Coordinates of C-alpha atoms and ligand atoms in Angstrom, one line a residue:
M3 CA -21.3 10.2 26.2
E4 CA -21.7 13.3 27.6
Q5 CA -18.9 16.0 27.5
S6 CA -17.2 17.0 30.7
P7 CA -17.7 20.5 31.7
N8 CA -13.8 20.9 31.1
K9 CA -14.4 20.0 27.6
I10 CA -16.9 22.6 27.2
E11 CA -14.8 25.1 29.2
Q12 CA -11.6 24.8 27.0
A13 CA -14.0 24.9 23.6
S14 CA -14.7 28.3 25.4
M15 CA -11.6 29.4 25.9
A16 CA -10.3 28.5 22.5
H17 CA -13.2 30.5 21.0
T18 CA -12.4 33.5 23.0
I19 CA -8.8 33.3 22.4
A20 CA -9.6 32.6 18.4
R21 CA -11.8 35.8 18.3
S22 CA -9.3 38.3 20.0
M23 CA -7.0 37.1 17.5
R24 CA -9.4 37.6 14.6
E25 CA -10.1 40.9 16.2
G26 CA -6.6 42.0 16.2
T27 CA -6.9 43.0 20.0
T28 CA -3.8 42.7 22.4
P29 CA -4.0 40.1 25.0
A30 CA -3.1 41.9 28.3
P31 CA -0.7 39.6 31.0
L32 CA -2.6 39.4 34.4
G33 CA 0.6 38.2 36.0
E34 CA 0.6 34.7 38.0
K35 CA -0.8 33.5 41.1
A36 CA -0.4 30.3 43.4
V37 CA -3.9 28.6 43.0
V38 CA -4.4 25.2 45.0
C39 CA -6.0 21.9 43.1
D40 CA -8.1 19.7 45.1
T41 CA -6.2 16.7 43.9
H42 CA -2.8 17.8 43.0
G43 CA -2.5 20.7 45.3
E44 CA -0.6 24.1 44.7
Y45 CA 0.3 25.1 41.4
I46 CA 1.3 28.2 39.7
S47 CA -1.5 30.0 37.2
A48 CA -0.8 32.6 34.7
G49 CA -3.6 35.0 33.7
T50 CA -4.4 36.5 30.7
R51 CA -7.1 39.0 29.7
Y52 CA -8.7 38.7 26.5
L53 CA -10.9 41.4 24.1
G54 CA -10.8 43.9 27.1
T55 CA -13.1 41.8 29.7
R56 CA -12.4 37.8 29.4
E57 CA -10.1 36.8 31.9
I58 CA -8.4 33.5 31.3
W59 CA -6.2 31.5 34.0
T60 CA -4.2 28.3 33.1
R61 CA -5.3 25.2 34.7
C62 CA -3.5 22.9 37.0
P63 CA -1.1 21.0 34.9
D64 CA -1.7 17.8 36.2
C65 CA -5.5 18.1 35.6
T66 CA -4.8 19.2 31.9
E67 CA -2.5 16.1 31.2
I68 CA -4.7 13.6 32.8
M69 CA -7.4 15.2 30.9
R70 CA -5.5 15.0 27.6
A71 CA -4.5 11.3 28.5
E72 CA -8.1 10.5 28.8
E73 CA -9.1 12.1 25.5
L74 CA -6.3 10.1 23.6
Q75 CA -7.3 6.7 25.3
A76 CA -11.1 7.5 24.1
E77 CA -9.7 8.1 20.8
A78 CA -7.9 4.9 20.9
N79 CA -10.6 2.7 22.1
K80 CA -12.7 4.0 19.5
K81 CA -10.4 3.3 16.9
A82 CA -9.9 -0.4 18.3
A83 CA -13.7 -0.8 18.2
E84 CA -14.1 0.5 14.9
A85 CA -11.1 -1.9 13.7
K86 CA -12.8 -5.0 15.5
A87 CA -16.1 -4.2 13.9
T88 CA -14.2 -4.0 10.5
M89 CA -12.3 -7.3 11.0
E90 CA -16.2 -9.1 12.2
R91 CA -17.7 -7.8 9.2
L92 CA -14.5 -9.2 7.0
L93 CA -14.6 -12.6 8.4
D94 CA -18.4 -12.8 8.3
Q95 CA -18.3 -12.0 4.5
A96 CA -15.5 -14.1 4.2
S97 CA -17.4 -17.4 5.0
I98 CA -14.6 -19.2 7.0
P99 CA -16.3 -22.4 8.5
Q100 CA -17.0 -21.7 12.3
R101 CA -14.8 -24.6 13.4
F102 CA -11.8 -22.9 11.5
I103 CA -12.2 -19.1 12.7
G104 CA -9.4 -18.6 15.4
R105 CA -7.1 -21.1 13.9
S106 CA -4.0 -19.1 13.4
F107 CA -0.3 -19.6 12.6
D108 CA 0.3 -19.6 16.4
N109 CA -1.9 -22.7 17.1
F110 CA -0.8 -24.9 14.4
V111 CA 0.8 -27.9 15.8
A112 CA 4.2 -28.3 13.6
T113 CA 6.6 -30.8 15.1
T114 CA 7.9 -32.5 11.8
T115 CA 10.3 -30.4 9.3
E116 CA 7.3 -30.9 6.7
Q117 CA 4.8 -29.0 9.1
Q118 CA 7.3 -26.3 9.8
N119 CA 7.8 -25.9 6.1
A120 CA 4.0 -25.6 5.8
L121 CA 3.6 -23.2 8.6
Q122 CA 6.5 -21.4 7.1
V123 CA 5.3 -21.2 3.7
S124 CA 2.0 -20.1 4.7
R125 CA 3.2 -17.5 7.1
A126 CA 5.5 -16.2 4.2
Y127 CA 2.5 -16.0 2.0
V128 CA 0.4 -13.5 4.3
E129 CA 3.7 -11.4 4.7
A130 CA 4.2 -11.0 0.6
F131 CA 0.6 -11.1 0.1
Q132 CA 0.6 -7.4 -1.6
D133 CA 3.2 -8.9 -4.1
H134 CA 0.7 -12.1 -4.6
Y135 CA -2.1 -10.1 -5.1
K136 CA -0.2 -7.8 -7.7
R137 CA 1.1 -11.1 -9.8
G138 CA -1.7 -13.5 -9.0
T139 CA 0.2 -16.2 -7.3
G140 CA -1.5 -18.8 -4.9
L141 CA -1.0 -21.8 -3.3
I142 CA -2.0 -25.8 -3.5
L143 CA -2.1 -27.4 -0.5
S144 CA -2.3 -30.9 -0.9
G145 CA -2.6 -33.9 1.7
M146 CA -5.2 -36.3 3.5
P147 CA -8.2 -34.8 5.4
G148 CA -7.1 -33.7 8.8
T149 CA -3.5 -32.9 8.0
G150 CA -4.3 -29.1 8.7
K151 CA -4.7 -27.4 5.2
S152 CA -7.9 -26.0 5.9
H153 CA -6.4 -24.4 9.1
L154 CA -3.6 -23.0 7.3
A155 CA -5.8 -21.6 4.8
A156 CA -8.3 -20.0 7.4
A157 CA -5.0 -18.6 9.2
I158 CA -3.7 -16.9 5.7
L159 CA -7.4 -15.5 5.1
Q160 CA -7.7 -14.0 8.6
G161 CA -4.0 -12.8 8.1
I162 CA -4.3 -10.8 5.2
M163 CA -7.7 -9.1 6.9
P164 CA -8.2 -6.3 7.1
R165 CA -6.2 -4.8 4.5
H166 CA -7.7 -7.3 2.0
C167 CA -10.4 -9.3 2.2
G168 CA -11.3 -13.1 1.0
L169 CA -13.6 -15.7 0.4
Y170 CA -13.6 -19.2 1.7
T171 CA -15.5 -22.0 -0.3
T172 CA -15.6 -25.4 -1.6
C173 CA -15.5 -26.8 -5.0
M174 CA -19.3 -27.9 -4.3
G175 CA -20.2 -24.5 -2.8
I176 CA -19.2 -22.8 -6.2
I177 CA -21.0 -25.7 -8.2
R178 CA -24.2 -25.2 -6.3
S179 CA -24.2 -21.1 -6.2
I180 CA -23.9 -21.6 -10.0
R181 CA -26.5 -24.1 -10.3
G182 CA -28.6 -22.0 -8.2
T183 CA -28.5 -19.1 -10.5
W184 CA -30.1 -21.4 -13.4
R185 CA -33.4 -21.1 -11.2
K186 CA -36.1 -19.2 -12.8
D187 CA -36.6 -17.3 -9.6
S188 CA -33.0 -16.6 -8.7
E189 CA -31.9 -13.2 -7.7
H190 CA -28.7 -12.9 -9.2
S191 CA -27.7 -14.2 -12.7
E192 CA -24.6 -16.7 -13.3
T193 CA -22.4 -13.9 -14.5
D194 CA -23.1 -12.0 -11.3
V195 CA -22.1 -15.0 -9.4
L196 CA -19.0 -15.8 -11.5
R197 CA -17.7 -12.1 -11.3
A198 CA -18.0 -12.2 -7.7
Y199 CA -15.9 -15.3 -7.5
A200 CA -13.4 -13.6 -9.9
G201 CA -13.5 -10.3 -8.3
T202 CA -12.6 -11.3 -4.6
P203 CA -9.0 -10.7 -3.6
L204 CA -7.8 -13.9 -2.2
L205 CA -10.2 -17.0 -3.0
V206 CA -9.7 -20.1 -1.1
I207 CA -11.4 -23.2 -2.6
D208 CA -11.4 -26.3 -0.6
E209 CA -12.4 -30.1 -1.2
I210 CA -11.1 -29.8 -5.1
G211 CA -11.0 -33.6 -6.2
V212 CA -13.1 -35.0 -3.5
Q213 CA -15.7 -36.1 -5.8
Y214 CA -15.8 -36.7 -9.9
G215 CA -18.6 -34.3 -10.8
T216 CA -20.1 -34.2 -14.1
D217 CA -18.3 -32.4 -16.9
G218 CA -21.0 -29.8 -16.6
E219 CA -19.5 -29.2 -12.9
Q220 CA -16.1 -29.3 -14.1
T221 CA -16.7 -26.7 -16.6
I222 CA -18.2 -24.3 -13.9
L223 CA -14.8 -24.9 -11.5
F224 CA -12.6 -24.2 -14.5
D225 CA -14.7 -21.1 -15.6
V226 CA -13.8 -19.5 -12.2
L227 CA -10.3 -20.8 -12.1
D228 CA -9.8 -19.3 -15.7
R229 CA -11.1 -16.0 -14.7
R230 CA -9.3 -15.5 -12.0
Y231 CA -6.0 -16.6 -13.9
R232 CA -6.8 -14.0 -16.7
D233 CA -7.2 -11.1 -14.1
Q234 CA -4.3 -12.4 -12.2
M235 CA -6.0 -13.1 -8.9
P236 CA -4.5 -15.4 -6.3
T237 CA -6.3 -18.4 -5.7
I238 CA -5.7 -21.2 -2.8
L239 CA -6.7 -24.6 -3.8
L240 CA -7.1 -27.3 -1.0
T241 CA -6.8 -30.9 -2.4
N242 CA -6.7 -34.3 -1.2
Q243 CA -5.0 -35.6 -4.0
A244 CA -1.3 -35.8 -4.8
K245 CA -0.2 -34.3 -8.4
A246 CA -1.6 -37.0 -10.5
G247 CA -5.0 -37.3 -9.3
F248 CA -5.3 -33.5 -9.1
K249 CA -4.0 -33.2 -12.7
Q250 CA -6.5 -35.7 -13.9
F251 CA -9.4 -34.1 -11.8
I252 CA -8.5 -30.5 -13.0
G253 CA -7.3 -31.3 -16.5
D254 CA -3.9 -30.8 -18.2
R255 CA -4.4 -27.0 -19.4
S256 CA -6.0 -26.0 -15.9
F257 CA -3.2 -28.0 -14.1
D258 CA -0.2 -26.5 -16.3
R259 CA -1.7 -22.8 -15.3
L260 CA -1.8 -23.7 -11.8
I261 CA 1.4 -25.2 -11.5
E262 CA 2.9 -22.2 -13.4
T263 CA 1.0 -19.6 -10.8
S264 CA 1.0 -21.5 -7.4
R265 CA 3.4 -23.0 -5.0
W266 CA 2.7 -27.1 -4.5
V267 CA 2.8 -27.7 -0.8
A268 CA 2.5 -31.3 0.5
F269 CA 0.8 -32.2 3.8
D270 CA 2.7 -35.6 3.6
W271 CA 1.4 -36.6 7.3
P272 CA -1.2 -38.6 9.0
S273 CA -4.2 -36.8 10.1
Y274 CA -4.1 -34.8 13.5
R275 CA -7.8 -36.2 14.0
A276 CA -6.2 -39.7 13.9
T277 CA -3.3 -38.6 16.1
A278 CA -5.7 -37.3 18.9
R279 CA -7.6 -40.3 18.8
K280 CA -4.6 -42.2 19.6
E281 CA -3.6 -40.1 22.3
A282 CA -6.8 -39.7 23.8
A283 CA -7.2 -43.9 23.7
Ligands
ZN25 ZN1 -5.2 18.9 39.6

């Protein structure tokens, strides 16, 4: 953006006044005179002579105010654009599935008491995230597919941004990325990837217990959970299993730790997708 002549004039005046102060010369008042602003009409301008030669007359107060307001607005616009860019970068890094971007607490349909409870717990989690981040406390969202677990998990991730960042992944996503490091031409080592999962301030792992993997695959998941547990990092787990099935999938030891550090939230209602289909029919 080009600097307005006003700004240049202002800078030049400020320079003169600063020089006059530096050199210790006494500014001489020149009195007041009525001046007409093309836009705002007559105003009283006060003049001062600096450095023996340079005369400076005060400008139209309305024009000055408008100029200041425009500068403030431009500054605010710049900050808003920067904040938006930061948020977009964080969203991109968080790998939230496209269909869950824009899912918020406000557009979560909560009609029953249980749904309102799930919404309330999620909102409260964001509000107290600083504390959860310190203590490593997380959530386990359990319910059938289509009950809105991913919606609320995505809303939580977006809610903690841009103060904190997070990552949305699935159980298989973690396993695949670790397996990828076993290839000879892999850019990253297994340790690098494990460290990245362990160091993410908030990790959301979807589809826990969707299928029984091999023992090796389970070990990968436990390794990630174990590192986060030791480092007291908060994790949100999403599962379509009830407590018994979840415990069987995750193993007794991990289950005990997770129950100790996480709040279990049951999404005990029919799929929203089934409801939507029924309503559409
Ligand atoms: Zn004016």
